[in-house]
XYZ file of C-alpha atoms in Angstrom:
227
model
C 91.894 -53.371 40.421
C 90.453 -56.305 40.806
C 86.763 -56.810 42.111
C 87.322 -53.611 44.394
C 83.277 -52.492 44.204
C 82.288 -56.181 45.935
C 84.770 -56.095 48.629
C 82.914 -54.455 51.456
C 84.049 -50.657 52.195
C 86.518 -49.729 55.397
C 84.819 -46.535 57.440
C 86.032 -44.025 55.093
C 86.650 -43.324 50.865
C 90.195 -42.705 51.799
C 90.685 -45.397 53.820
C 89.336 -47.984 50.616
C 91.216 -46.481 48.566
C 94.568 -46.677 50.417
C 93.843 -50.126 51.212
C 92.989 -50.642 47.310
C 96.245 -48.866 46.126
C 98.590 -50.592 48.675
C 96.860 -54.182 48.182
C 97.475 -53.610 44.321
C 101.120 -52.557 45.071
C 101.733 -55.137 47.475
C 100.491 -57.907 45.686
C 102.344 -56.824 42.489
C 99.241 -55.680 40.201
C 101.318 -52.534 39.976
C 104.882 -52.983 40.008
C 107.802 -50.542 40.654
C 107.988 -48.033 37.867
C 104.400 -48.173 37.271
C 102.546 -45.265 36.626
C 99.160 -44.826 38.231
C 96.718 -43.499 36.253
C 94.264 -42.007 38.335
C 91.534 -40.448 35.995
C 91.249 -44.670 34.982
C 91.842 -45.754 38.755
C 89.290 -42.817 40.383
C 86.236 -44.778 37.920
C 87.732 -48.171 38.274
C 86.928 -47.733 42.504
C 83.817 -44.996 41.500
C 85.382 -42.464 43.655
C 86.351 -38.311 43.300
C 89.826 -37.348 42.885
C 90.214 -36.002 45.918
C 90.173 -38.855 48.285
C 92.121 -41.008 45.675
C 94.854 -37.673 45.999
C 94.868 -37.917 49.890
C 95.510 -41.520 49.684
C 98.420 -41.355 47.024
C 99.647 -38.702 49.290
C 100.157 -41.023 52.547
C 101.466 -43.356 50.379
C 104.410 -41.006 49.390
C 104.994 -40.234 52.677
C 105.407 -44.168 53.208
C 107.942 -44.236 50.364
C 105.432 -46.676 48.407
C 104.790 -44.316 45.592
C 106.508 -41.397 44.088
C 105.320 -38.110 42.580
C 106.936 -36.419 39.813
C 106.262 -32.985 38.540
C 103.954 -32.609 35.436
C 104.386 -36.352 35.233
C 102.528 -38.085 38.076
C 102.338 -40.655 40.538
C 104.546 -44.394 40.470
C 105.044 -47.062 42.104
C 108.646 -46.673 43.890
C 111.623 -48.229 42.207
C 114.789 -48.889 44.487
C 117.750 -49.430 43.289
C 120.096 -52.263 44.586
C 122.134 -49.847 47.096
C 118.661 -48.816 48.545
C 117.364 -52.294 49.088
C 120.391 -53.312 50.793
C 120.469 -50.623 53.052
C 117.254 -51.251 54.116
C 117.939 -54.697 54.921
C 120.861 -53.966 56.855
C 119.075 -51.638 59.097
C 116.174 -53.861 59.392
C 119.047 -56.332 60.458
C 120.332 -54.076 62.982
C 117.238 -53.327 64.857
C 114.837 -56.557 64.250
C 117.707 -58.561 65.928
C 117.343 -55.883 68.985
C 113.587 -56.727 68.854
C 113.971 -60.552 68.172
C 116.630 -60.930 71.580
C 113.806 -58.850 73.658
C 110.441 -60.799 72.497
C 112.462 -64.307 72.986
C 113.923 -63.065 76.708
C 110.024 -62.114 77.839
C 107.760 -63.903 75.265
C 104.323 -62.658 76.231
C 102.098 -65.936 77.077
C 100.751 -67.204 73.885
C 103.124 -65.948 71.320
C 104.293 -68.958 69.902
C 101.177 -70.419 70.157
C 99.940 -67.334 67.753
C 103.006 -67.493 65.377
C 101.854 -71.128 65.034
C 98.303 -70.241 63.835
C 99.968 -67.440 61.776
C 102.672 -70.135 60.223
C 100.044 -72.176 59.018
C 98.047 -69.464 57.250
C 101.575 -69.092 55.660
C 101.957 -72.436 54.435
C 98.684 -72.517 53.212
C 99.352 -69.338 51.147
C 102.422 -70.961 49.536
C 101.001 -74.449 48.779
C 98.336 -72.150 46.883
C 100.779 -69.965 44.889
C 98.422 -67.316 46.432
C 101.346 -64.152 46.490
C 99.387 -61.359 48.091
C 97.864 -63.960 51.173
C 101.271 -65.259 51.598
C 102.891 -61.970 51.949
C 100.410 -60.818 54.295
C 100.478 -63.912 57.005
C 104.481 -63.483 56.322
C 104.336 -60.163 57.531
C 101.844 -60.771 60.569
C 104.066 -63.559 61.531
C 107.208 -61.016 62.100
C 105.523 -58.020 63.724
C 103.762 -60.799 66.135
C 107.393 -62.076 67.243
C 108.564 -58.015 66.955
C 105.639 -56.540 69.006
C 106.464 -59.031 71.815
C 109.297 -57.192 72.458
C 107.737 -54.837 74.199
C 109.089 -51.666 72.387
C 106.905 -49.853 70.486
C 108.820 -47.191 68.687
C 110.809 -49.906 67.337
C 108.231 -51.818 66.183
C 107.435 -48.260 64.059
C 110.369 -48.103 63.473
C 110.873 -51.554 61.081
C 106.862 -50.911 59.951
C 108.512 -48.106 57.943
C 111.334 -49.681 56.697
C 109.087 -52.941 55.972
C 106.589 -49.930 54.144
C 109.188 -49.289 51.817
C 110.010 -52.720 50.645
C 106.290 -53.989 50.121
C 106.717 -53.643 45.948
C 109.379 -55.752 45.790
C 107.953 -58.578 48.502
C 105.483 -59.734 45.716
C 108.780 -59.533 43.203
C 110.522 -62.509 46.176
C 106.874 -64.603 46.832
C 106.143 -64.951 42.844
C 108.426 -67.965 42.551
C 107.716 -71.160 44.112
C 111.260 -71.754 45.655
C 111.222 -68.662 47.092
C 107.766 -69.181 48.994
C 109.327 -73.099 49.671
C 112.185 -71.193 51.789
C 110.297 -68.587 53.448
C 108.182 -71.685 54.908
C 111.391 -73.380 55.935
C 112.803 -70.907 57.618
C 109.822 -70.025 59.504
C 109.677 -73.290 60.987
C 113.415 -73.233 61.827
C 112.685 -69.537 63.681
C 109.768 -71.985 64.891
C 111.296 -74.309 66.668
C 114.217 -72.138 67.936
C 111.463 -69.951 69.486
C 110.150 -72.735 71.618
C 113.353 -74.216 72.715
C 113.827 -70.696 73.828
C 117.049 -70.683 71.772
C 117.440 -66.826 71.206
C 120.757 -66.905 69.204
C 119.396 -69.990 66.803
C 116.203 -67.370 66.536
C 118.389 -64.402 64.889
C 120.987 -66.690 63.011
C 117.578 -68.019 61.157
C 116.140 -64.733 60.726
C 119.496 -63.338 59.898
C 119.455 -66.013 56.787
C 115.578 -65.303 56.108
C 116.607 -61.670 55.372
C 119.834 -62.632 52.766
C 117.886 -65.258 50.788
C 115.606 -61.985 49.968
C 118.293 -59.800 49.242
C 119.941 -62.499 47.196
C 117.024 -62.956 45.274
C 115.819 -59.367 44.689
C 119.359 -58.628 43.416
C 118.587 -60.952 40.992
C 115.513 -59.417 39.894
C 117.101 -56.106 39.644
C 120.037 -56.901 38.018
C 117.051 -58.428 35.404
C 114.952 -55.783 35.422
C 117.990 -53.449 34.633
C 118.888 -55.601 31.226
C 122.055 -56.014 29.778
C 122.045 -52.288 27.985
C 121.174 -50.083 31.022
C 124.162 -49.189 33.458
């Protein structure tokens, strides 16, 4: 973990060290598969055990981490089949979410995903992985949430939860983060010409360069021995 002990401390132990563990998973310091030591990771933050156990425990019940018996806690692995079916779902009901916010558009939306965009840019001019996969994610849930629907926006949150490992896998190569900025722009500009069909074809293609590109990686990642 990387400068944890300067950053300054959320209200609660817990609460640091959930945002420490998901930070490190999300911006790829631990990867899928990883094992998390937590005798090391407990003195690296100078906490007990037993907040560092509470927060390991919410993040298994977001499907971030895994525990297995006599063995531990990991970092989530999915396999190809998973990842896809996550997509597809988060197909299904972001476009739902994406026709509502364009029909009603809150005032100042666009104007936000603007500010947001830039942050975005600025993160992938930088090569800075975890900052651009932050702002990336603040820029959807501010077009989801002006849908108006709550439990929908809870429900992508969880399927978004579940993918966070591999996000820092898709941002770590520059034509990747080059794409993502593209096609933000091209949601962009179909957002203010209120054009809600150009809006999901673009996100629709945002969605399957990822996929495309963490198949890759997996495929990798399984080698050329493993089935």
């Amino acid at each position: 973990m990387s400068s944890a002990v300067q950053r300054r401390r959320p209200q609660t132990v817990q609460q640091f060290v959930l945002e420490e563990l998901r930070r490190a998973i999300t911006s790829g310091e631990l990867r899928p598969g990883d094992q998390i030591r937590q005798d090391a990771l407990a003195a690296r933050l100078d906490v007990s055990r037993v907040p560092l156990r509470e927060a390991l425990q919410a993040l298994e019940a977001e499907g971030l981490v895994v525990h297995h018996i006599h063995r531990g806690y990991f970092v989530a692995e999915l396999s190809l089949a998973d990842l896809e079916e996550i997509y597809r779902i988060r197909e299904l009901l972001e476009t739902e979410a994406v026709r509502r916010a364009v029909r009603r558009m809150p005032d100042g939306t666009v104007e936000a995903l603007e500010g947001i965009q830039r942050e975005v840019e600025r993160a992938a001019e930088d090569g800075d992985v975890p900052g651009m996969a932050a702002a990336n994610r603040r820029f959807h849930f501010t077009l989801i949430e002006a849908s108006g629907m709550p439990r929908l926006v809870r429900l992508i949150a969880t399927l978004w939860d579940s993918t966070d490992a591999y996000r820092s896998l898709y941002y770590a190569q520059t034509p990747h983060r080059e794409q993502a900025v593209h096609e933000h722009r091209a949601v962009l500009s179909a957002l203010l010409h209120g054009d809600e069909e150009a809006a999901v074809r673009w996100l629709d293609e945002h969605r399957a360069h990822a996929v495309a590109a963490l198949r890759e990686v997996l495929d990798l990642d399984r080698g050329p021995d493993r089935p």
